[in-house]
mmCIF file of C-alpha atoms and ligand atoms in Angstrom:
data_model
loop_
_atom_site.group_PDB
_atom_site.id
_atom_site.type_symbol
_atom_site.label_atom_id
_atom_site.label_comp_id
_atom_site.label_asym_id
_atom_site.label_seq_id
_atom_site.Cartn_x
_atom_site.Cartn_y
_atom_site.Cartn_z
ATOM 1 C CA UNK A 95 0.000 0.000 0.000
ATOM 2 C CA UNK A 96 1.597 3.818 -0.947
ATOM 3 C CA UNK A 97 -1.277 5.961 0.585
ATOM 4 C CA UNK A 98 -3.815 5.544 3.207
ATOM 5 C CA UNK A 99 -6.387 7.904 4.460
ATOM 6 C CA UNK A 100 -7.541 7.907 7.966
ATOM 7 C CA UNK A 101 -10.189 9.993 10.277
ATOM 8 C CA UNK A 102 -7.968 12.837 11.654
ATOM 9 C CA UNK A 103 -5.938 11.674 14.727
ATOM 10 C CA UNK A 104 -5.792 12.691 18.388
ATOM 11 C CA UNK A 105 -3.591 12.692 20.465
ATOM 12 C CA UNK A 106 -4.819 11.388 24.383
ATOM 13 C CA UNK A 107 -2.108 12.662 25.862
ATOM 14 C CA UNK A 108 0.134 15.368 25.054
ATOM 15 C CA UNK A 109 2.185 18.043 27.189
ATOM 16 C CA UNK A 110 2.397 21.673 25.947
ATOM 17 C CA UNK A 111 3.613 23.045 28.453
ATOM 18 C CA UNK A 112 3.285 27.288 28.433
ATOM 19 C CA UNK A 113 5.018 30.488 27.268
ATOM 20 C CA UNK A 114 7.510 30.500 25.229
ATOM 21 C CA UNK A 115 7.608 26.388 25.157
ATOM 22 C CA UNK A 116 4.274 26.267 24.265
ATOM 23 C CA UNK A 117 4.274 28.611 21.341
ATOM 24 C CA UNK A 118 7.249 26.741 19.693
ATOM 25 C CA UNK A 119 5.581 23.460 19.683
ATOM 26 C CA UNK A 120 2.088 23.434 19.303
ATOM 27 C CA UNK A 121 1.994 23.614 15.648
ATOM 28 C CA UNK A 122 3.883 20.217 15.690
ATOM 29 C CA UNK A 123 0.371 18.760 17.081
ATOM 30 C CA UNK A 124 -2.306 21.602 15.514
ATOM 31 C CA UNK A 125 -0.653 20.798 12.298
ATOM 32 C CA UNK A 126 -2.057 16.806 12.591
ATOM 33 C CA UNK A 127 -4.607 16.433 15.442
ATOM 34 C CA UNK A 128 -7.513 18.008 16.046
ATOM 35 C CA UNK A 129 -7.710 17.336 19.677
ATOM 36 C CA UNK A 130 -5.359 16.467 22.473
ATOM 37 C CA UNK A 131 -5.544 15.858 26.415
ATOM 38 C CA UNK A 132 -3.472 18.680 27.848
ATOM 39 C CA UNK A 133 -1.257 17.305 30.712
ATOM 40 C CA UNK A 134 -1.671 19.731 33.577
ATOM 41 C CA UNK A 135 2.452 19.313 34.975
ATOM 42 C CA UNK A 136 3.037 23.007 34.276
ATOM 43 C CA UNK A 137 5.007 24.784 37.325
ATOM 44 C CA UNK A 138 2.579 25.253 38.911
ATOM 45 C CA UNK A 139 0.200 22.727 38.117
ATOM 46 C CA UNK A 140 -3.165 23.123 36.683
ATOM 47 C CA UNK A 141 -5.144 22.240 39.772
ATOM 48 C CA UNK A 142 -7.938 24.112 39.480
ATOM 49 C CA UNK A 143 -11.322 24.602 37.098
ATOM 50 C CA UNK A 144 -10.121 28.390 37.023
ATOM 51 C CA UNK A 145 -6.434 27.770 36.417
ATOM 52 C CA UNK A 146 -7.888 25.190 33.338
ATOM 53 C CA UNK A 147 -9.870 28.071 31.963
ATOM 54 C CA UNK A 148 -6.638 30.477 31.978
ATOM 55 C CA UNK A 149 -4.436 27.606 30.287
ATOM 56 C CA UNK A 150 -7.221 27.191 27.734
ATOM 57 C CA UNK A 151 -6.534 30.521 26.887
ATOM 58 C CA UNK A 152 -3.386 30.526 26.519
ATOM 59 C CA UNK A 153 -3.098 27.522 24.153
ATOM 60 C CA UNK A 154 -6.012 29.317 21.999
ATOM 61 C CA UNK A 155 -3.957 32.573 21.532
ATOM 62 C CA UNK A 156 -0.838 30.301 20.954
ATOM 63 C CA UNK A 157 -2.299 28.081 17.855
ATOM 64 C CA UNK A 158 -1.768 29.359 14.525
ATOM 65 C CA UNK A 159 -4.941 31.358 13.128
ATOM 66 C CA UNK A 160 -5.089 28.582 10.006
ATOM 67 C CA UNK A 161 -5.579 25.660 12.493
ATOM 68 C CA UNK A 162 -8.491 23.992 14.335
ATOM 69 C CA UNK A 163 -7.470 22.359 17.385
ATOM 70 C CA UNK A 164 -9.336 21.397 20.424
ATOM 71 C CA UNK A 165 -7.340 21.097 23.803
ATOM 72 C CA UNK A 166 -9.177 18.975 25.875
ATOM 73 C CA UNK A 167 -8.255 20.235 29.400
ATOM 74 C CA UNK A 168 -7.640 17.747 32.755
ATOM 75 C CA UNK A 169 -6.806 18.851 36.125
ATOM 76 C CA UNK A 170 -3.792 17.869 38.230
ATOM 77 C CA UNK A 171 -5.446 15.518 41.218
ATOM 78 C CA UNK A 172 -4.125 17.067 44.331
ATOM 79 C CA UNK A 173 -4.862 15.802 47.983
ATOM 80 C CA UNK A 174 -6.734 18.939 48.231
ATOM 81 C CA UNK A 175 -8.650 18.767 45.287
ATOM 82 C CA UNK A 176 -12.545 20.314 45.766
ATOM 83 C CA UNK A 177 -15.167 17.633 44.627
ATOM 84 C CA UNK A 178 -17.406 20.415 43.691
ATOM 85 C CA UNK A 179 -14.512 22.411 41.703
ATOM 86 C CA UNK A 180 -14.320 18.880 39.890
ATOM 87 C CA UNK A 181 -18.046 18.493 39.141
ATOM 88 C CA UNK A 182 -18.069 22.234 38.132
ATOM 89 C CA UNK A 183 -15.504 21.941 35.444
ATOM 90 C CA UNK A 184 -16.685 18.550 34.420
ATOM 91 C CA UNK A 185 -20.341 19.970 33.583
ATOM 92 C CA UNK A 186 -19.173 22.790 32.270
ATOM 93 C CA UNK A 187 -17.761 21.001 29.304
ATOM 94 C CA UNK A 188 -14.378 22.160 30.328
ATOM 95 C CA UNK A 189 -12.732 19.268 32.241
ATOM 96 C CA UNK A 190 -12.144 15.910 29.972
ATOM 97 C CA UNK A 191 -10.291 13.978 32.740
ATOM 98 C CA UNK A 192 -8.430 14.432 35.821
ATOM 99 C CA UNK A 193 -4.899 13.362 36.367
ATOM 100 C CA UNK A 194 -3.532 11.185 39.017
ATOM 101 C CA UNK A 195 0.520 12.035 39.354
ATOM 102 C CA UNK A 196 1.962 9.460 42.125
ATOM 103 C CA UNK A 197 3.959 12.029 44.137
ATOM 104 C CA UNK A 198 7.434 12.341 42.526
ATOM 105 C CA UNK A 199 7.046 10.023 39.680
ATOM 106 C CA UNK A 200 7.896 12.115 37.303
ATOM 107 C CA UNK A 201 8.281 15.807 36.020
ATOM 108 C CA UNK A 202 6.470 18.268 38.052
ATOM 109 C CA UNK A 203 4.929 16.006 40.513
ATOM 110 C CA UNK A 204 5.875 16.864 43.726
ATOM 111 C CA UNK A 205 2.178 18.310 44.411
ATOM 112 C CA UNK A 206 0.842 14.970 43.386
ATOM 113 C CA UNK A 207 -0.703 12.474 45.481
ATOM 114 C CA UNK A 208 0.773 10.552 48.606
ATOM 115 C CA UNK A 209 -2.031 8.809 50.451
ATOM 116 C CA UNK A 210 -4.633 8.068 47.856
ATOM 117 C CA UNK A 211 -7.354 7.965 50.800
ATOM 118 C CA UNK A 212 -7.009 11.577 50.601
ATOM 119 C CA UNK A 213 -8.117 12.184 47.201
ATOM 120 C CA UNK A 214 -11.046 9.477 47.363
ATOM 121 C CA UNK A 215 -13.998 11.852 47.733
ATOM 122 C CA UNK A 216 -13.001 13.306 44.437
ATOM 123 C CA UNK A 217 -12.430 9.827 42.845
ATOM 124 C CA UNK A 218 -16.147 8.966 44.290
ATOM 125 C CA UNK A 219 -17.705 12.122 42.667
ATOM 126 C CA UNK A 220 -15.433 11.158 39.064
ATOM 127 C CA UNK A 221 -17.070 7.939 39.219
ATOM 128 C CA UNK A 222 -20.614 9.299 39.740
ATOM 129 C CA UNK A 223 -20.745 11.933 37.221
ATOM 130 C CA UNK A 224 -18.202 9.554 34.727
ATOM 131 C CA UNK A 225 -15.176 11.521 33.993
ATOM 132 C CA UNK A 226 -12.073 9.563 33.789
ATOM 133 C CA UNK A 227 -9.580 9.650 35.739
ATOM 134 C CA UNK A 228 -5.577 9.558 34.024
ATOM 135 C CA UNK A 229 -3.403 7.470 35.935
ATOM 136 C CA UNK A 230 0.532 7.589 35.528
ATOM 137 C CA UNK A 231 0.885 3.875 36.457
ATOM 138 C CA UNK A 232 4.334 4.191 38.683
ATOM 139 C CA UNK A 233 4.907 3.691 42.290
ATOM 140 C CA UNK A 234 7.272 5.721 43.705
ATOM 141 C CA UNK A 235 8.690 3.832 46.702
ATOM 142 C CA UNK A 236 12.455 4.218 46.857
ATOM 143 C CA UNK A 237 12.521 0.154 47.373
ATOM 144 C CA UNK A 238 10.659 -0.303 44.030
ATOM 145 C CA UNK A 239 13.188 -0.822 41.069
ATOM 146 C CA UNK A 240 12.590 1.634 38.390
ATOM 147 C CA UNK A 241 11.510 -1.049 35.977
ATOM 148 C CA UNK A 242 9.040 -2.839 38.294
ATOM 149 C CA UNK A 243 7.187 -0.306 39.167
ATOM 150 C CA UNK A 244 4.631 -0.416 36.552
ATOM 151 C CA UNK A 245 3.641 -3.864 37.624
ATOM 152 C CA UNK A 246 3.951 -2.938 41.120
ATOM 153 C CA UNK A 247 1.064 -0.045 40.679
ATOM 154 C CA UNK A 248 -1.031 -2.109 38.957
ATOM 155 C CA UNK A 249 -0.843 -4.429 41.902
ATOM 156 C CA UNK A 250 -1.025 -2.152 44.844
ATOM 157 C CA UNK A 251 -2.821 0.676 44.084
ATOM 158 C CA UNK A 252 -4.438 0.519 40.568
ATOM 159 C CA UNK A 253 -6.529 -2.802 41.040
ATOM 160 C CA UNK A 254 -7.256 -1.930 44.714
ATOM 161 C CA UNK A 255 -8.421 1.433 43.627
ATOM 162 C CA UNK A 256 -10.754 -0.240 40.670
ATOM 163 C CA UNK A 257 -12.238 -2.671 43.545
ATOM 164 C CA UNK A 258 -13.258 -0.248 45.552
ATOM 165 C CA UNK A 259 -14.754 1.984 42.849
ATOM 166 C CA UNK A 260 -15.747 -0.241 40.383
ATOM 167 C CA UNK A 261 -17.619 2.702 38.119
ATOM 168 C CA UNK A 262 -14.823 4.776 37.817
ATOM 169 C CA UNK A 263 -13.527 5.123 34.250
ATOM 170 C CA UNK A 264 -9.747 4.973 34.367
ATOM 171 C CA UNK A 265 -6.914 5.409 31.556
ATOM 172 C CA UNK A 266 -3.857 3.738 32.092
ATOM 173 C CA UNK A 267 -1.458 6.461 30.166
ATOM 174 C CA UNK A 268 1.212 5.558 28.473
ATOM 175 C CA UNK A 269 1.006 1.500 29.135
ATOM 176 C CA UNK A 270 5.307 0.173 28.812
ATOM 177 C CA UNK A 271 4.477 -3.434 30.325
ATOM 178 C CA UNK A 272 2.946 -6.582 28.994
ATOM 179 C CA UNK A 273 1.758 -6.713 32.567
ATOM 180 C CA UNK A 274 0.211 -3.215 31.852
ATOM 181 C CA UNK A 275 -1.521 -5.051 28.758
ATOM 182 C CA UNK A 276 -2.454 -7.956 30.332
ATOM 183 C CA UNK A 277 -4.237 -6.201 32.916
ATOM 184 C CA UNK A 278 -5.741 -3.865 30.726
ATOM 185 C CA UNK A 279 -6.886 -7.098 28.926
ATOM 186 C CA UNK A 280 -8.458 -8.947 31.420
ATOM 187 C CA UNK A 281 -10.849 -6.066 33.014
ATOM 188 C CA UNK A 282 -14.111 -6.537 31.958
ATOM 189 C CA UNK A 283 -14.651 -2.574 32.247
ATOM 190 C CA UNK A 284 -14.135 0.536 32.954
ATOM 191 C CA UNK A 285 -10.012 0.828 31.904
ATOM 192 C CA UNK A 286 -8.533 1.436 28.889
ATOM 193 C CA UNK A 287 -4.875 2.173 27.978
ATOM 194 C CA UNK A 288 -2.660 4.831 25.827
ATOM 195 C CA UNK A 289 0.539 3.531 24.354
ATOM 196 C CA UNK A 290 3.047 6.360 22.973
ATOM 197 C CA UNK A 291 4.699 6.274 20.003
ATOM 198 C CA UNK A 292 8.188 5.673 21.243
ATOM 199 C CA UNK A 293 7.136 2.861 23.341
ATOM 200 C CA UNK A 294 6.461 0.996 20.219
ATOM 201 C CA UNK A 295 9.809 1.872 18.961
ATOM 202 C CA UNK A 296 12.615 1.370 21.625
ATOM 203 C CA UNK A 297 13.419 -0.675 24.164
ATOM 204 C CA UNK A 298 16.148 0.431 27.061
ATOM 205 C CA UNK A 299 18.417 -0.778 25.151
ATOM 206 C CA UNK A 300 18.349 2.522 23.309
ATOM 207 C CA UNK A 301 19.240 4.716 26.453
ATOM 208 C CA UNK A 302 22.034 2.653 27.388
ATOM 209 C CA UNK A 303 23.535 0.465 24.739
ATOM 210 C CA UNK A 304 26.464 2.850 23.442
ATOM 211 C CA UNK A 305 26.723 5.089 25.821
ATOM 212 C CA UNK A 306 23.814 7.355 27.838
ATOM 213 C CA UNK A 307 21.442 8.802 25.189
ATOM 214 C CA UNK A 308 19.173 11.125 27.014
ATOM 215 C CA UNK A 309 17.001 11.780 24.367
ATOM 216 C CA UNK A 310 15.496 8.190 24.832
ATOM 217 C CA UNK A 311 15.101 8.826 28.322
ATOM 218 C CA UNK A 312 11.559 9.145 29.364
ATOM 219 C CA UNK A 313 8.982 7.940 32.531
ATOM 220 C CA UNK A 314 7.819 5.204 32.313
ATOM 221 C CA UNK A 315 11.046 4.007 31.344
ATOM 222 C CA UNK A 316 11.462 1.891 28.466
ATOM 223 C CA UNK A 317 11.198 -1.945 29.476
ATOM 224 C CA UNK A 318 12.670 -4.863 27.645
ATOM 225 C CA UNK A 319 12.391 -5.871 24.204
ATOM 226 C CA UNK A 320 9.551 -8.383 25.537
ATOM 227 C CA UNK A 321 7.172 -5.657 26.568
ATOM 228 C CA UNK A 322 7.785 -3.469 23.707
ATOM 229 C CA UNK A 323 6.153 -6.473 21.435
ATOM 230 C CA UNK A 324 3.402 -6.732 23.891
ATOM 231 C CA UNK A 325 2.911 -2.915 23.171
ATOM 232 C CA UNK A 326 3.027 -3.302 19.165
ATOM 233 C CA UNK A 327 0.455 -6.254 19.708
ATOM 234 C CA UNK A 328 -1.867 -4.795 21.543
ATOM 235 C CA UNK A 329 -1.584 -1.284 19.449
ATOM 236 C CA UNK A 330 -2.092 -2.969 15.969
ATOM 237 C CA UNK A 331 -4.994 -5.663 17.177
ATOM 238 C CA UNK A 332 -7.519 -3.122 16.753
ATOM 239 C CA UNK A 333 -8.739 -3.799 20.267
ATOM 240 C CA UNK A 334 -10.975 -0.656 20.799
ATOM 241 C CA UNK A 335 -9.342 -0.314 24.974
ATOM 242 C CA UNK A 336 -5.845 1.037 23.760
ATOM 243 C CA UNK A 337 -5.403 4.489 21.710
ATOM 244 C CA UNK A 338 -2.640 6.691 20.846
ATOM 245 C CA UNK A 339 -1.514 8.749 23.647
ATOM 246 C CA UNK A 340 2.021 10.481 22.508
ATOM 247 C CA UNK A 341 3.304 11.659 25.821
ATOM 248 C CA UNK A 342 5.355 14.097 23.783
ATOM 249 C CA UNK A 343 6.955 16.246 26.575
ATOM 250 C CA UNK A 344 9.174 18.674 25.223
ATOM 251 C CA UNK A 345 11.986 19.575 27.511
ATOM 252 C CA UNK A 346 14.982 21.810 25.541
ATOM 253 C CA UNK A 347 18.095 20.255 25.282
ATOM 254 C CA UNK A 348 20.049 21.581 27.916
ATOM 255 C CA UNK A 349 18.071 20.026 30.475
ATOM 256 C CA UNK A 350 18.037 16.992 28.598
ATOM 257 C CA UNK A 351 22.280 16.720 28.324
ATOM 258 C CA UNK A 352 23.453 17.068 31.701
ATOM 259 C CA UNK A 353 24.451 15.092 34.417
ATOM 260 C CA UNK A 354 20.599 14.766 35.679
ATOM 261 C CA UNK A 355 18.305 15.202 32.887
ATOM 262 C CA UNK A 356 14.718 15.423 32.813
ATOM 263 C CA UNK A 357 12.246 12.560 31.386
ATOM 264 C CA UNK A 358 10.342 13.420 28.124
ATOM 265 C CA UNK A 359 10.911 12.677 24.775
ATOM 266 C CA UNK A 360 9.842 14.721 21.915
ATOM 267 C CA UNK A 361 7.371 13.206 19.520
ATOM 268 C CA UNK A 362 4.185 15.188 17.940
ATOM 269 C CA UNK A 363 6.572 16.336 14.832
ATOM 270 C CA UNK A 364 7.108 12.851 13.649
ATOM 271 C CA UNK A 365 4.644 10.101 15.555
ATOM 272 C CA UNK A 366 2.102 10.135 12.613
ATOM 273 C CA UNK A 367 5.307 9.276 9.990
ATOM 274 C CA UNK A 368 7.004 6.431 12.459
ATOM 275 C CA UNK A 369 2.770 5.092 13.510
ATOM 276 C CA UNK A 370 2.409 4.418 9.834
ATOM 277 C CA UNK A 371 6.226 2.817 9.715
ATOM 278 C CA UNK A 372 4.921 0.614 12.739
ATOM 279 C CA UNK A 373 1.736 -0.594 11.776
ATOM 280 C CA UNK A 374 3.251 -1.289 7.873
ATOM 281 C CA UNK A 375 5.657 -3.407 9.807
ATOM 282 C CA UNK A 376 3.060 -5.634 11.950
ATOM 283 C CA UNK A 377 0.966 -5.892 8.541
ATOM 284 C CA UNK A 378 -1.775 -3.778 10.617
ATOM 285 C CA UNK A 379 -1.565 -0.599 8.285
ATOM 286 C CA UNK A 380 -5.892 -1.070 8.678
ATOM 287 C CA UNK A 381 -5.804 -0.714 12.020
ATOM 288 C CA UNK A 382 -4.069 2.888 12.252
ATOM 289 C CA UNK A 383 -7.347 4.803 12.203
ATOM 290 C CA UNK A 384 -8.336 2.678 15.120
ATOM 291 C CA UNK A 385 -5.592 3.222 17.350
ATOM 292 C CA UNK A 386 -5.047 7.027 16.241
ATOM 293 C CA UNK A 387 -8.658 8.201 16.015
ATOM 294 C CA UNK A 388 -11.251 5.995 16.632
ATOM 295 C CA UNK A 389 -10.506 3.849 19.753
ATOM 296 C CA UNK A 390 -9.240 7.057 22.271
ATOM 297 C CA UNK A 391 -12.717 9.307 21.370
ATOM 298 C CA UNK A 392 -15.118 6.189 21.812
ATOM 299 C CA UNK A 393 -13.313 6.046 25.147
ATOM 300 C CA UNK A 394 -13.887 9.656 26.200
ATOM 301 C CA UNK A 395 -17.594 9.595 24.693
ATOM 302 C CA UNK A 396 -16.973 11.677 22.064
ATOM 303 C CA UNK A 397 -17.571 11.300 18.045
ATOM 304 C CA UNK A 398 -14.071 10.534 15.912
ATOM 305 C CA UNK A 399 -13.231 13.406 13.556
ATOM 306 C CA UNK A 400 -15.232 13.931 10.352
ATOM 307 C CA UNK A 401 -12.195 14.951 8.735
ATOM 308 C CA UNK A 402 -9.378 12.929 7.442
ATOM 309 C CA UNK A 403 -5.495 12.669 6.717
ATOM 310 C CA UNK A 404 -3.545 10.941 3.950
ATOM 311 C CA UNK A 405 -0.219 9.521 4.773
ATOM 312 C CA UNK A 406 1.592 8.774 1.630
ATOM 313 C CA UNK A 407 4.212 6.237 1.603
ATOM 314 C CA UNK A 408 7.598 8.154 -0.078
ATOM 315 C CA UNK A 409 10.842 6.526 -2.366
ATOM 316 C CA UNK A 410 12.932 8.730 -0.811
ATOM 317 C CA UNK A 411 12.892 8.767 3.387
ATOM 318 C CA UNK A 412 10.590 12.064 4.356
ATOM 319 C CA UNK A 413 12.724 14.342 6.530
ATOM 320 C CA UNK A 414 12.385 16.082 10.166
ATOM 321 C CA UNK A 415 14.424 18.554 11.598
ATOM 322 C CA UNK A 416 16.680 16.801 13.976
ATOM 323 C CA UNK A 417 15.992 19.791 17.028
ATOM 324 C CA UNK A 418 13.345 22.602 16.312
ATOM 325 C CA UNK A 419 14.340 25.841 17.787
ATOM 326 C CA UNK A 420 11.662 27.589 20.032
ATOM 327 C CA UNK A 421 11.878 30.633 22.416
ATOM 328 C CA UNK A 422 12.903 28.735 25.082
ATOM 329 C CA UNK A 423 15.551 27.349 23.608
ATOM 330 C CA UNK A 424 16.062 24.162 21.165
ATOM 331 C CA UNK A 425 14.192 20.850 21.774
ATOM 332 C CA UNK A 426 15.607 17.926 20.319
ATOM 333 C CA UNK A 427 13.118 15.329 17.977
ATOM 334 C CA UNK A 428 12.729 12.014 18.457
ATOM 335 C CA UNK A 429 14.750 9.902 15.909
ATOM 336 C CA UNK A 430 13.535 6.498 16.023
ATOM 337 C CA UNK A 431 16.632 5.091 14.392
ATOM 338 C CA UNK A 432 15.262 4.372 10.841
ATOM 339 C CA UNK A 433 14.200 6.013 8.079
ATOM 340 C CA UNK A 434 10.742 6.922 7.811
ATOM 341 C CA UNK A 435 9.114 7.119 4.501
ATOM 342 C CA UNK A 436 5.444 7.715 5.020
ATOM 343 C CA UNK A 437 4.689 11.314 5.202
ATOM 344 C CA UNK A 438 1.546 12.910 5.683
ATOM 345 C CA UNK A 439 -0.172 14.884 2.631
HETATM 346 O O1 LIG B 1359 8.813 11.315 30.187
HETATM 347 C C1 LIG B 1359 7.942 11.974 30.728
HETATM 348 N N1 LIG B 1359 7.915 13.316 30.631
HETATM 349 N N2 LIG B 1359 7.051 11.344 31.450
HETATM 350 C C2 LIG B 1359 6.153 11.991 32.197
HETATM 351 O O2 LIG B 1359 5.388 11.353 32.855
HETATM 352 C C3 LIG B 1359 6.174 13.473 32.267
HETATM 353 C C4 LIG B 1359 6.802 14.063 31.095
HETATM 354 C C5 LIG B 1359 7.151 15.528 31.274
HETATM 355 O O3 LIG B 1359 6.283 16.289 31.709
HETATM 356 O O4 LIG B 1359 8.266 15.906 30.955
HETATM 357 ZN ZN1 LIG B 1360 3.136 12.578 30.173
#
């Protein structure tokens, strides 16, 4: 196949952050998606309906005039989160899903949550009015090696958690285990999962094998070549509980190359090229459109995209800057390591 046309994609997870940062990249997303779930990590975070309604903003007067582009706004679960602030924003139309940040798993999320009793009248309100709640699947006890600690959520606080509130809707982001999968699998309802694009590409093999790389460096972590096939399985099956979630978190190279460099890896430029590469690989090239825009907006209750896209599949390899330059400073692209010849119209 040389071409394929799809609904228009979005993109269930996606980090924009603000200011200068934010004007340099969202064109890299406007340019493809038409919608995306804003992470709320910004410093500080986006903890409040009010403080959602003044990032909205911002993102609006950021996006080029030509482009439509819906940010779908989520607030950053604190233990002090207001049920009624939660309701309000959710009924409002405002509030797509709130965001559940482990304290200190990752960037920006020291304000997260440490005792999860805490934030259950909010999670008991989510589940009665149905808005999802976005998990970032780590535990962060110092005990817990890095790479287990997928698993060791699921076990200790994610499947507790679904017990207890059986009706609350909850997204696994950015699944990196074939435990993740499996679980994900084996729920009757009520979770779903978003797999990045990078996940499907590398294993840790490409942070470490060589030398450091830091641009390969992200949270989750990448796992072993094992769960990276359990991602590309469940991505290409068509199996309408896992979507496209990039995780694209921008972070400019400077704090990237140094002797403690932050997680993120930089994505929404290319992920549409290296998804097509991917599911031409697994044979699946029929079951992009579900996993970029069908599967995540049947999740959140809302209709896919009228409009579409045409990827085109290119002799010559299609090609992307390898760092765009914004105002705060450059941000380095994700190179997954291989050419990439499909390119979209
Ligand atoms: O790699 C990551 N970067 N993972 C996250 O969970 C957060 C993100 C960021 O905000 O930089
Ligand atoms: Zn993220």
């Amino acid at each position: 196949m040389r071409s394929i046309t799809i609904r228009r994609p979005d993109d269930w997870h996606l980090h924009l952050r603000d200011g200068a940062m934010l004007e340099g990249v969202i064109a890299d997303t406007s340019r493809h998606f038409a919608r995306a779930i804003i992470m709320p990590n910004l410093v500080p975070p986006v903890v409040t309906t009010a403080d959602a309604t003044a990032y909205r903003e911002r993102i609006m007067a950021a996006l080029p005039k030509s482009d439509r582009f819906e940010p779908l706004m989520t607030l950053y679960l604190t233990e002090d989160t207001s049920p009624d602030d939660v309701e309000a924003g959710a009924k409002s139309g405002l509030i797509t899903a709130v965001k559940l940040y482990p304290a200190g798993a990752t960037t920006n999320s020291h304000g997260g949550v440490r005792d999860m009793e805490k934030a259950m009248p909010v999670l008991e309100c989510m589940a009665k009015i149905g808005l999802p709640l976005c998990v970032h699947g780590e535990v962060t006890t110092p005990e817990v090696d890095i790479f287990d600690r997928e698993k060791v959520f699921i076990d200790t606080v994610l499947d507790p958690l679904r017990r207890r509130i059986p009706e609350l809707k909850v997204t696994m982001e950015h699944v990196t285990t074939s435990d993740g999968i499996d679980y994900i699998r084996s729920a009757e309802r009520n979770i779903a999962g978003s797999i990045t694009t990078h996940h499907l590409i590398i294993n840790r093999n490409a942070i470490l094998v060589g030398g450091i790389k830091p641009h390969y460096y992200c949270l989750p972590v990448a796992k072993r070549e094992s769960h990276r096939l359990a991602l590309r399985a469940a991505a290409t099956s068509g199996d309408r509980r896992f979507f496209l979630g990039t995780d694209s978190a921008p972070h400019v190279d400077p704090l990237k190359e140094c002797a403690c460099g932050c997680a993120g890896i930089y994505t929404s430029i290319n992920t549409m090229s290296c998804l097509a590469h991917v599911f031409e690989q697994e044979g699946a090239l029929d079951k992009l459109e579900a996993f970029a825009s069908l599967n995540g907006p049947a999740w959140y209750g809302l209709a896919p995209n009228e409009e579409t896209i045409t990827l085109v599949k290119r002799d010559t390899p299609v090609s992307f800057p390898a760092k765009i330059e914004t105002g705060a400073g450059p941000v380095t692209v994700f190179d997954p390591m291989f050419p990439l010849h499909w390119d979209v119209a």
